[in-house]
PDB file of C-alpha atoms in Angstrom:
ATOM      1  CA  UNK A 755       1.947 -15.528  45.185  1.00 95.00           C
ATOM      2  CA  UNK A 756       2.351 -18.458  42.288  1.00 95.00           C
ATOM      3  CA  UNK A 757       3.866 -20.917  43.982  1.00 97.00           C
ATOM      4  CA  UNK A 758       4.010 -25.250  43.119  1.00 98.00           C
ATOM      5  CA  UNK A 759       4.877 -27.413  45.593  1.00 98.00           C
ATOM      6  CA  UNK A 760       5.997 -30.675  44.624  1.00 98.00           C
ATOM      7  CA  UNK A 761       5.835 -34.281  46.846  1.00 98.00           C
ATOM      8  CA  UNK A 762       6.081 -37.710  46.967  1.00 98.00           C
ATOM      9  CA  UNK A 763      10.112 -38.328  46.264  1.00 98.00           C
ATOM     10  CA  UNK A 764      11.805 -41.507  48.299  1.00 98.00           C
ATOM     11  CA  UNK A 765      13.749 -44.351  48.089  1.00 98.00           C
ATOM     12  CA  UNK A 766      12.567 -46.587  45.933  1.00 98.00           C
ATOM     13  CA  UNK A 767      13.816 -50.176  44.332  1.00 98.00           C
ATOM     14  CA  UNK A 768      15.162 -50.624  40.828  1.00 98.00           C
ATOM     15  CA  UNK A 769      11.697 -51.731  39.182  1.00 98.00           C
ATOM     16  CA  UNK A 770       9.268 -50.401  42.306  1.00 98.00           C
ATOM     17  CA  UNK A 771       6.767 -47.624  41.077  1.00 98.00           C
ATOM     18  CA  UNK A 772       6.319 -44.031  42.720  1.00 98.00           C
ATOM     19  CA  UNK A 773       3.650 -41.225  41.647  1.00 98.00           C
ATOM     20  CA  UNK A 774       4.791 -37.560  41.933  1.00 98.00           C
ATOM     21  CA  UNK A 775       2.522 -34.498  43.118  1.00 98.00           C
ATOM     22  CA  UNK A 776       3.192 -31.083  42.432  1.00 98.00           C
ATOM     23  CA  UNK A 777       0.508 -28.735  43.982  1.00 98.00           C
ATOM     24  CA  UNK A 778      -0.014 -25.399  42.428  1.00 98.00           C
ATOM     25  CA  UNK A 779      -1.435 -22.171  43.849  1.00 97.00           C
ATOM     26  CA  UNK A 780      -1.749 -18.306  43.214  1.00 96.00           C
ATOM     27  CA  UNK A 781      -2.513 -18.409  39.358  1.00 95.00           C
ATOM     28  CA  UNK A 782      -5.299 -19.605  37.228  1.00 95.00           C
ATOM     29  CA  UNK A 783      -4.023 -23.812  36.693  1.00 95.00           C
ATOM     30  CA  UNK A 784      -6.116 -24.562  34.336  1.00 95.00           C
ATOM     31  CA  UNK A 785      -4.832 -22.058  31.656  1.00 94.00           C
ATOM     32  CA  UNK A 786      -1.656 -23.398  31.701  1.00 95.00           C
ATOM     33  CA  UNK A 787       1.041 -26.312  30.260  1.00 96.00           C
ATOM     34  CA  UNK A 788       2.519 -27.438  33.027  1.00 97.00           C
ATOM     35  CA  UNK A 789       5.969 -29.773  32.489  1.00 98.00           C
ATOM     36  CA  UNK A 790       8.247 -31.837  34.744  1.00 98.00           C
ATOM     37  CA  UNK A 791      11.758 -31.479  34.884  1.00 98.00           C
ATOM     38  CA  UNK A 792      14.939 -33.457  36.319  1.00 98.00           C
ATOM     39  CA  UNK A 793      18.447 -32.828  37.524  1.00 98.00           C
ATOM     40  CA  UNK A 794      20.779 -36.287  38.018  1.00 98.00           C
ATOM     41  CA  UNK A 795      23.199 -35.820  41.531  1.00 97.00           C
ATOM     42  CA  UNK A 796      25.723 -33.011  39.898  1.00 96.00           C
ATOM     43  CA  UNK A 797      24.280 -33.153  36.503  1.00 98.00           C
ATOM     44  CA  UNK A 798      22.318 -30.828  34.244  1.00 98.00           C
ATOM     45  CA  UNK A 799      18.787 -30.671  33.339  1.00 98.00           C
ATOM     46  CA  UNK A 800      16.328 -33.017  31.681  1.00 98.00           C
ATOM     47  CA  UNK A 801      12.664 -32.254  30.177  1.00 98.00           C
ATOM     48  CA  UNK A 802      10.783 -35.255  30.595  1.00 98.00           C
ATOM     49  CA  UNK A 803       7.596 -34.674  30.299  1.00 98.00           C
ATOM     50  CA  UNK A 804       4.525 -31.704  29.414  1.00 97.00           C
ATOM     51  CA  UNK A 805       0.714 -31.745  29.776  1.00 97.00           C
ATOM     52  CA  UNK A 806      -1.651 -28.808  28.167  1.00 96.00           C
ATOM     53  CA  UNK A 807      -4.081 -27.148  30.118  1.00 95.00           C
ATOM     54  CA  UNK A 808      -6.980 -29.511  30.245  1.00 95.00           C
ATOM     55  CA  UNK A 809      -4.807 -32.759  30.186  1.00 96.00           C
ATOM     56  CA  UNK A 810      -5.687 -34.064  26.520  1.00 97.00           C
ATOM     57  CA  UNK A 811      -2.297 -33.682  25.129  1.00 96.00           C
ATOM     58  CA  UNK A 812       0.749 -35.006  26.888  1.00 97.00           C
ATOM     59  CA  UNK A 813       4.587 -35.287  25.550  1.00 96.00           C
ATOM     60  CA  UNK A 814       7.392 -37.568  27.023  1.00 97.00           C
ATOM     61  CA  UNK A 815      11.001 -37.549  26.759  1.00 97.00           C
ATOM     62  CA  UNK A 816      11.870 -40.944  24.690  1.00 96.00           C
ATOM     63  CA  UNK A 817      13.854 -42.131  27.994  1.00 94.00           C
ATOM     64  CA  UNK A 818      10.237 -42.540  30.013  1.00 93.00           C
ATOM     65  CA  UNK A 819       8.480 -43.030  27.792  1.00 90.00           C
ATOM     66  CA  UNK A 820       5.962 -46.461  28.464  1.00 93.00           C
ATOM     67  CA  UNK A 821       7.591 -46.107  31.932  1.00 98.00           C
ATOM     68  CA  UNK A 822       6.207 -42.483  33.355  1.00 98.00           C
ATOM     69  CA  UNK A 823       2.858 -40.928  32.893  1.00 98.00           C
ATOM     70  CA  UNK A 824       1.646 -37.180  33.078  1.00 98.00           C
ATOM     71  CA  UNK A 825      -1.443 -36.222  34.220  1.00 98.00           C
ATOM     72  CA  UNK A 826      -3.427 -33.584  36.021  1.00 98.00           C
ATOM     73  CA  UNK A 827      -6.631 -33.051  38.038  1.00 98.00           C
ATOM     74  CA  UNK A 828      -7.424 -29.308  37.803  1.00 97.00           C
ATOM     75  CA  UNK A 829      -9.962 -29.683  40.500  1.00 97.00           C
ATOM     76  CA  UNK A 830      -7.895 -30.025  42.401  1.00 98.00           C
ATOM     77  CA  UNK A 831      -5.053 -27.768  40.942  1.00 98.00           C
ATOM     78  CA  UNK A 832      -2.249 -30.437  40.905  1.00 98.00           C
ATOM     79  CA  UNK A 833      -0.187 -32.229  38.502  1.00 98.00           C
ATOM     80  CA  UNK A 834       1.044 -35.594  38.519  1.00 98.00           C
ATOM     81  CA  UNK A 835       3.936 -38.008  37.167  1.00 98.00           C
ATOM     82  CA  UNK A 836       3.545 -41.846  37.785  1.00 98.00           C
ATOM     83  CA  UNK A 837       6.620 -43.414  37.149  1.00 98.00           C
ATOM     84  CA  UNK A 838       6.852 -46.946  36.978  1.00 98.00           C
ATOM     85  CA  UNK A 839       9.919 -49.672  35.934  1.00 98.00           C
ATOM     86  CA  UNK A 840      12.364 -47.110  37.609  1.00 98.00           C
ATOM     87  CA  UNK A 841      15.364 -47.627  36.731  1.00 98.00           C
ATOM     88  CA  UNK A 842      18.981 -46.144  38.790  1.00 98.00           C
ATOM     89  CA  UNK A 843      19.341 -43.543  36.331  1.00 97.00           C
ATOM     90  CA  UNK A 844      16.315 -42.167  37.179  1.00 98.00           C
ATOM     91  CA  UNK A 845      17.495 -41.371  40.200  1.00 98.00           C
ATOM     92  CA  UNK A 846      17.469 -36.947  40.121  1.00 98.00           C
ATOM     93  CA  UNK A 847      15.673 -34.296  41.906  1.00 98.00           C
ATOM     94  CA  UNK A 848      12.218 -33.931  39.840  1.00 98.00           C
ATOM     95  CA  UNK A 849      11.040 -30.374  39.231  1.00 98.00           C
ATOM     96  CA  UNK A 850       7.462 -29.279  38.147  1.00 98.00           C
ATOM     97  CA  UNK A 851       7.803 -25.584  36.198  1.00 98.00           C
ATOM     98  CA  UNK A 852       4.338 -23.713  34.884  1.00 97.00           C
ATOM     99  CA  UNK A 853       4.728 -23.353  30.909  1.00 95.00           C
ATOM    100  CA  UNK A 854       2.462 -20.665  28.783  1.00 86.00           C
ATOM    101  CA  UNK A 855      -0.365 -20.706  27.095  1.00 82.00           C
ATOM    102  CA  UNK A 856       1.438 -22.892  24.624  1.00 85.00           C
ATOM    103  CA  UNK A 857       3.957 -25.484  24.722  1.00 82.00           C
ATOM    104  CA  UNK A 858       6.205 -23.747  23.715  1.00 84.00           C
ATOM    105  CA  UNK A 859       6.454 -21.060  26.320  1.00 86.00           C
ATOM    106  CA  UNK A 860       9.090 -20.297  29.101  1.00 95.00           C
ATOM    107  CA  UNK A 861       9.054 -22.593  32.110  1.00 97.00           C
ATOM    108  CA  UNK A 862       7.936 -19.708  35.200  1.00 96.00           C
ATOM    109  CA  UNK A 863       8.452 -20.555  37.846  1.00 97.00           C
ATOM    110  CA  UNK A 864       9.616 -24.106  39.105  1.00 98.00           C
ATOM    111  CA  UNK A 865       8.662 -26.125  42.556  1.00 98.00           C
ATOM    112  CA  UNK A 866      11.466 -26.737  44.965  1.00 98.00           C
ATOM    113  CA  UNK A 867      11.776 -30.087  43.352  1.00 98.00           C
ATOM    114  CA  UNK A 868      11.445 -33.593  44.702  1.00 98.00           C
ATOM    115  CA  UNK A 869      14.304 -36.060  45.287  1.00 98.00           C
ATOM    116  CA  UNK A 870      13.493 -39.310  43.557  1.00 98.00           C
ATOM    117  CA  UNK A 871      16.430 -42.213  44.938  1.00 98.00           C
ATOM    118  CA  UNK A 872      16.150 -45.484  42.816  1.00 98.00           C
ATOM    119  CA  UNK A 873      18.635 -47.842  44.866  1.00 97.00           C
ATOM    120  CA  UNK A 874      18.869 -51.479  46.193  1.00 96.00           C
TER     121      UNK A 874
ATOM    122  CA  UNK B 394      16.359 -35.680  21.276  1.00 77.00           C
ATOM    123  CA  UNK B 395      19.980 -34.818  22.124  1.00 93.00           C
ATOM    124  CA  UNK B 396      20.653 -32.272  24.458  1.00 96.00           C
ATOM    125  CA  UNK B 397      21.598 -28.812  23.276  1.00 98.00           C
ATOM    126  CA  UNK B 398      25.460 -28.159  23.414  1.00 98.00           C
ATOM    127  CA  UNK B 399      26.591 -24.760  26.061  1.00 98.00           C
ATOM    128  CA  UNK B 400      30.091 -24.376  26.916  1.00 98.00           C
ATOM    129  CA  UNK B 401      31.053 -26.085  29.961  1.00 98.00           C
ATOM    130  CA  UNK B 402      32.231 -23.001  31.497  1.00 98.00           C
ATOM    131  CA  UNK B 403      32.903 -19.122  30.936  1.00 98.00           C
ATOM    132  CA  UNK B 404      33.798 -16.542  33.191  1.00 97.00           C
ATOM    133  CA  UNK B 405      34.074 -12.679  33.517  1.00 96.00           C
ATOM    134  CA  UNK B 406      35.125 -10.300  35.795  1.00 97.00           C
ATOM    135  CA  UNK B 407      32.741  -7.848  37.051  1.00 97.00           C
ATOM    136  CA  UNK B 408      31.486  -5.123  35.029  1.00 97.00           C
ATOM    137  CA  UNK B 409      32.550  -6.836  31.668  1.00 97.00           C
ATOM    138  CA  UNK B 410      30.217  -8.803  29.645  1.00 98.00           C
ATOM    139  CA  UNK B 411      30.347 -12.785  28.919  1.00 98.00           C
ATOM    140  CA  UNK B 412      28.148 -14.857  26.481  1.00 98.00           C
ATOM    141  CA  UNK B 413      27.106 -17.991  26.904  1.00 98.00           C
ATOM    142  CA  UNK B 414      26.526 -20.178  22.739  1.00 98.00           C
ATOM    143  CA  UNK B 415      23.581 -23.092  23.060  1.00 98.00           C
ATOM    144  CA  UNK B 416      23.533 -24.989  19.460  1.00 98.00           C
ATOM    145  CA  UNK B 417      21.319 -26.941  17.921  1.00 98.00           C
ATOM    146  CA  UNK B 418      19.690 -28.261  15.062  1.00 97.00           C
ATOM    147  CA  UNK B 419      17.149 -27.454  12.591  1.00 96.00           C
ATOM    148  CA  UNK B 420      14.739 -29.676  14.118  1.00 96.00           C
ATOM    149  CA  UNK B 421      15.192 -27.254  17.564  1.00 97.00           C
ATOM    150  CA  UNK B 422      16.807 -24.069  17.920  1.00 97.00           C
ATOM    151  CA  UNK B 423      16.703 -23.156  14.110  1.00 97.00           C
ATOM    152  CA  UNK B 424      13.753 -24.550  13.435  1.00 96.00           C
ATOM    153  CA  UNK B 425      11.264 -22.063  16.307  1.00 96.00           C
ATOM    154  CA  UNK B 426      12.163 -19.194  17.914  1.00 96.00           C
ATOM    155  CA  UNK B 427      10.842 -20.527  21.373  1.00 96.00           C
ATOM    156  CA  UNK B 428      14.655 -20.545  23.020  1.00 97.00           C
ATOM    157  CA  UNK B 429      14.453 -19.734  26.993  1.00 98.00           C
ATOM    158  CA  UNK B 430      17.421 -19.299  29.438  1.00 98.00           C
ATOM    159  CA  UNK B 431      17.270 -20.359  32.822  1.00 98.00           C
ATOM    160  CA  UNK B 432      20.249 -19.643  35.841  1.00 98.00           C
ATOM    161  CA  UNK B 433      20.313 -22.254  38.857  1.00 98.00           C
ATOM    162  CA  UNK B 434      22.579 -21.208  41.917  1.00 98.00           C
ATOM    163  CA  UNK B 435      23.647 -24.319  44.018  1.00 97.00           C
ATOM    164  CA  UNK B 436      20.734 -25.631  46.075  1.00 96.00           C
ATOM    165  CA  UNK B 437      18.219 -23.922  44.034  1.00 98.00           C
ATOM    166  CA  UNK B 438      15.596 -24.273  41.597  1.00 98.00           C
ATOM    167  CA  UNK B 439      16.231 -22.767  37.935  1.00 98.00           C
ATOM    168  CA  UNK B 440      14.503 -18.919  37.591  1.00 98.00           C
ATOM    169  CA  UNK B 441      13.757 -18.075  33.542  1.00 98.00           C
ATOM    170  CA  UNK B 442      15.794 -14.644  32.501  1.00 98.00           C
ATOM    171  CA  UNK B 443      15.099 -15.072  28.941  1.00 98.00           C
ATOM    172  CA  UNK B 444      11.574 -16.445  26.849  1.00 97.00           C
ATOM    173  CA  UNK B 445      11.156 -16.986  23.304  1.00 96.00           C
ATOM    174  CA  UNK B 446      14.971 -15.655  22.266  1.00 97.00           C
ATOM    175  CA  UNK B 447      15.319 -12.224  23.818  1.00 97.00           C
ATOM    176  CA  UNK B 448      11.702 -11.755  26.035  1.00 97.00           C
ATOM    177  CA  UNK B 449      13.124 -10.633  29.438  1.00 97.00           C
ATOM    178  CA  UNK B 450      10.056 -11.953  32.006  1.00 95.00           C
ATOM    179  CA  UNK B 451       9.044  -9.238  34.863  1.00 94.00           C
ATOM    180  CA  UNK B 452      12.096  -8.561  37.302  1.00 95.00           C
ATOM    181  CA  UNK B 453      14.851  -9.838  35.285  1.00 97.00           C
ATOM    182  CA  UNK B 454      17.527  -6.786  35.274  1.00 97.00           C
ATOM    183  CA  UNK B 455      17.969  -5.384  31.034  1.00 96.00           C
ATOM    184  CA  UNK B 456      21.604  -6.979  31.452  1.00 97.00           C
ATOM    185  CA  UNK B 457      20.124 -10.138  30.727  1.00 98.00           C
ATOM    186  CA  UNK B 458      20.076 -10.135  26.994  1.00 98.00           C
ATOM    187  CA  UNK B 459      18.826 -12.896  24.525  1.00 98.00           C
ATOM    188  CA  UNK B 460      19.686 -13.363  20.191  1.00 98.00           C
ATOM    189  CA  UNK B 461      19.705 -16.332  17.578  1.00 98.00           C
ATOM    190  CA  UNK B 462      20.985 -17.223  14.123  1.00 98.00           C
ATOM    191  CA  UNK B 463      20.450 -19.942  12.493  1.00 97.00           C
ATOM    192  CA  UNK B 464      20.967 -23.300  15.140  1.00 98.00           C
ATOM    193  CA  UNK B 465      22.507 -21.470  17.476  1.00 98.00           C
ATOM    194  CA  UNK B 466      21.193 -18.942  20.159  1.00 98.00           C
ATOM    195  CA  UNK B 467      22.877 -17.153  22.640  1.00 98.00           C
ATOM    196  CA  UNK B 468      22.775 -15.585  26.111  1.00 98.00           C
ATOM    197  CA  UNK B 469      24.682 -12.202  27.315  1.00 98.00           C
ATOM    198  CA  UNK B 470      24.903 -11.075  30.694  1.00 98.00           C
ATOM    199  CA  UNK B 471      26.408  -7.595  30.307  1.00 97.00           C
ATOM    200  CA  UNK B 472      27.830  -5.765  33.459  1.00 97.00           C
ATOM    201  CA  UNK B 473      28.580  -8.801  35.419  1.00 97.00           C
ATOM    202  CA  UNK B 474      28.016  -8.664  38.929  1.00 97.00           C
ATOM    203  CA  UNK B 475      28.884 -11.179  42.032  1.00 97.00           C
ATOM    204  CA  UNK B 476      25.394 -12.635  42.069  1.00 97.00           C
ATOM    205  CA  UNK B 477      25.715 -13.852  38.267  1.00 98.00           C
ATOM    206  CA  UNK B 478      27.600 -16.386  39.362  1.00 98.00           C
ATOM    207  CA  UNK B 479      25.725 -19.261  38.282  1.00 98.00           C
ATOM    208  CA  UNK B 480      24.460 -22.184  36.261  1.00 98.00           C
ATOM    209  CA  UNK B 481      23.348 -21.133  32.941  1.00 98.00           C
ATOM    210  CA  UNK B 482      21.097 -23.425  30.607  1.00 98.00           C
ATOM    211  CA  UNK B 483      19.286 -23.049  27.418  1.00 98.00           C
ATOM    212  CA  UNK B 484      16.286 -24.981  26.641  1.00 98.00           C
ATOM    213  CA  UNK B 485      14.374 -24.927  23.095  1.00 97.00           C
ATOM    214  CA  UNK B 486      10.905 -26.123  21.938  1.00 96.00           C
ATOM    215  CA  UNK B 487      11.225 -29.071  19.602  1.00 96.00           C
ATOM    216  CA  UNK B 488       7.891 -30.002  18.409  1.00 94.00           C
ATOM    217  CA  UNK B 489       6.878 -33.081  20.538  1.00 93.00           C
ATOM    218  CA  UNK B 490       9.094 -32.462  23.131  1.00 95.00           C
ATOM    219  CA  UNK B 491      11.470 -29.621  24.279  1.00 96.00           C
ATOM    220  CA  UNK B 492      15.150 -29.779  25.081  1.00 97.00           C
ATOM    221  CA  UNK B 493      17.602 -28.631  27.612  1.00 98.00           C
ATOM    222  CA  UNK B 494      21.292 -27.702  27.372  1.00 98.00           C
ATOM    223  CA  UNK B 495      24.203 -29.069  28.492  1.00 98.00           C
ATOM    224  CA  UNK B 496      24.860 -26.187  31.019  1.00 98.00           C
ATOM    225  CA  UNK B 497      27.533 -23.231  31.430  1.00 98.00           C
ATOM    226  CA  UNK B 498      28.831 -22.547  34.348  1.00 98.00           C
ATOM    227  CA  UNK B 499      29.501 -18.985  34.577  1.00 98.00           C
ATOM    228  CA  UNK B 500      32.193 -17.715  37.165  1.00 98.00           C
ATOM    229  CA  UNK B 501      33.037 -14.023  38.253  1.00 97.00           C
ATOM    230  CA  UNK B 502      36.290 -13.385  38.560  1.00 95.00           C
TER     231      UNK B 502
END
């Protein structure tokens, strides 16, 4: 069963740093773009960021970008977001999704998501 | 990178059909034909019904139907039934980055 499990949201102060995890299982990892998502309290979804397959070339949203950082350790078959300078509207539920072979493809299937909280 | 624009809302009752518009620009939508369709039900994480315009993945039920012309694609959901009820949002590749919709809600009435 393909299946990503992501970790590491909190509370967290306007400026403090946090590092996302999203663990991956039950398909071949490193084949595959992989891309983090987010979804504000009652708002609609955001791509912020996308890695290819063995990590060389990374994307990011223009709102994170110089603040988070994509990366991925496929010995480990897990990708990672380091987000640093958060600010409150970064507050959201983070979501990893698989991509394709290309990053272009359709985002199948999506963690359970993470709830990131930037508050004072 | 502005978000693609959806309809806030549109609505159906069961057994008709509804269609959900997701425009762009030239620079997204118009410019590849990499437009996916994701539905979120409250609580949950999005599932993909549609890949690169009209590619239905493994599972998705053939009422689930994807097109595009020019900068603007669009979603049909034909036969509506109860569990449709849901968020729908469109998402397009955009060179360096990709883009998401601004998200229908779709209601059966």
């Amino acid at each position: 069963e393909v299946q990503l499990v992501e970790s590491g949201g909190g509370l967290v102060q306007p400026g403090g740093s946090l590092r996302l995890s999203c663990a991956a299982s039950g398909f071949t990892f490193t084949s595959l773009w992989m891309h983090w998502v987010r979804q504000g309290p009652g708002k609609g979804l955001v791509w912020v960021s996308r890695i290819n397959s063995d990590g060389s070339s990374t994307s990011h949203a223009d709102f994170v970008k110089g603040r988070f950082t994509i990366s991925r350790d496929n010995a480990k078959n897990t990708l990672y977001l380091q987000m640093n300078s958060l600010r409150v509207e970064d507050t959201a539920v983070y979501y990893c999704a698989r991509g394709g072979g290309y990053a272009y493809g359709g985002l199948d299937p999506w963690g359970q998501g993470t709830l990131v909280t930037v508050s004072s | 990178q502005s978000a693609l624009t959806q309809p806030p809302s549109a609505s159906g009752s069961p057994g008709q059909s509804v269609t959900i518009s997701c425009t762009g620009t030239s620079s997204d939508v118009g410019g590849y034909n990499y437009v996916s369709w994701y539905q979120q039900h409250p609580g949950k994480a999005p599932k993909l019904v549609i890949y690169e315009v009209n590619k239905r993945p493994s599972g998705v039920p053939d009422r689930f139907s994807g097109s595009k012309s020019g900068n603007t694609a669009s979603l049909t959901v034909s036969g509506l039934q109860a569990e449709d009820e849901a968020d729908y949002y469109c998402s397009s590749y955009a060179g360096t980055n990709n883009v998401f919709g601004t998200g229908t809600k779709v209601t059966v009435l």
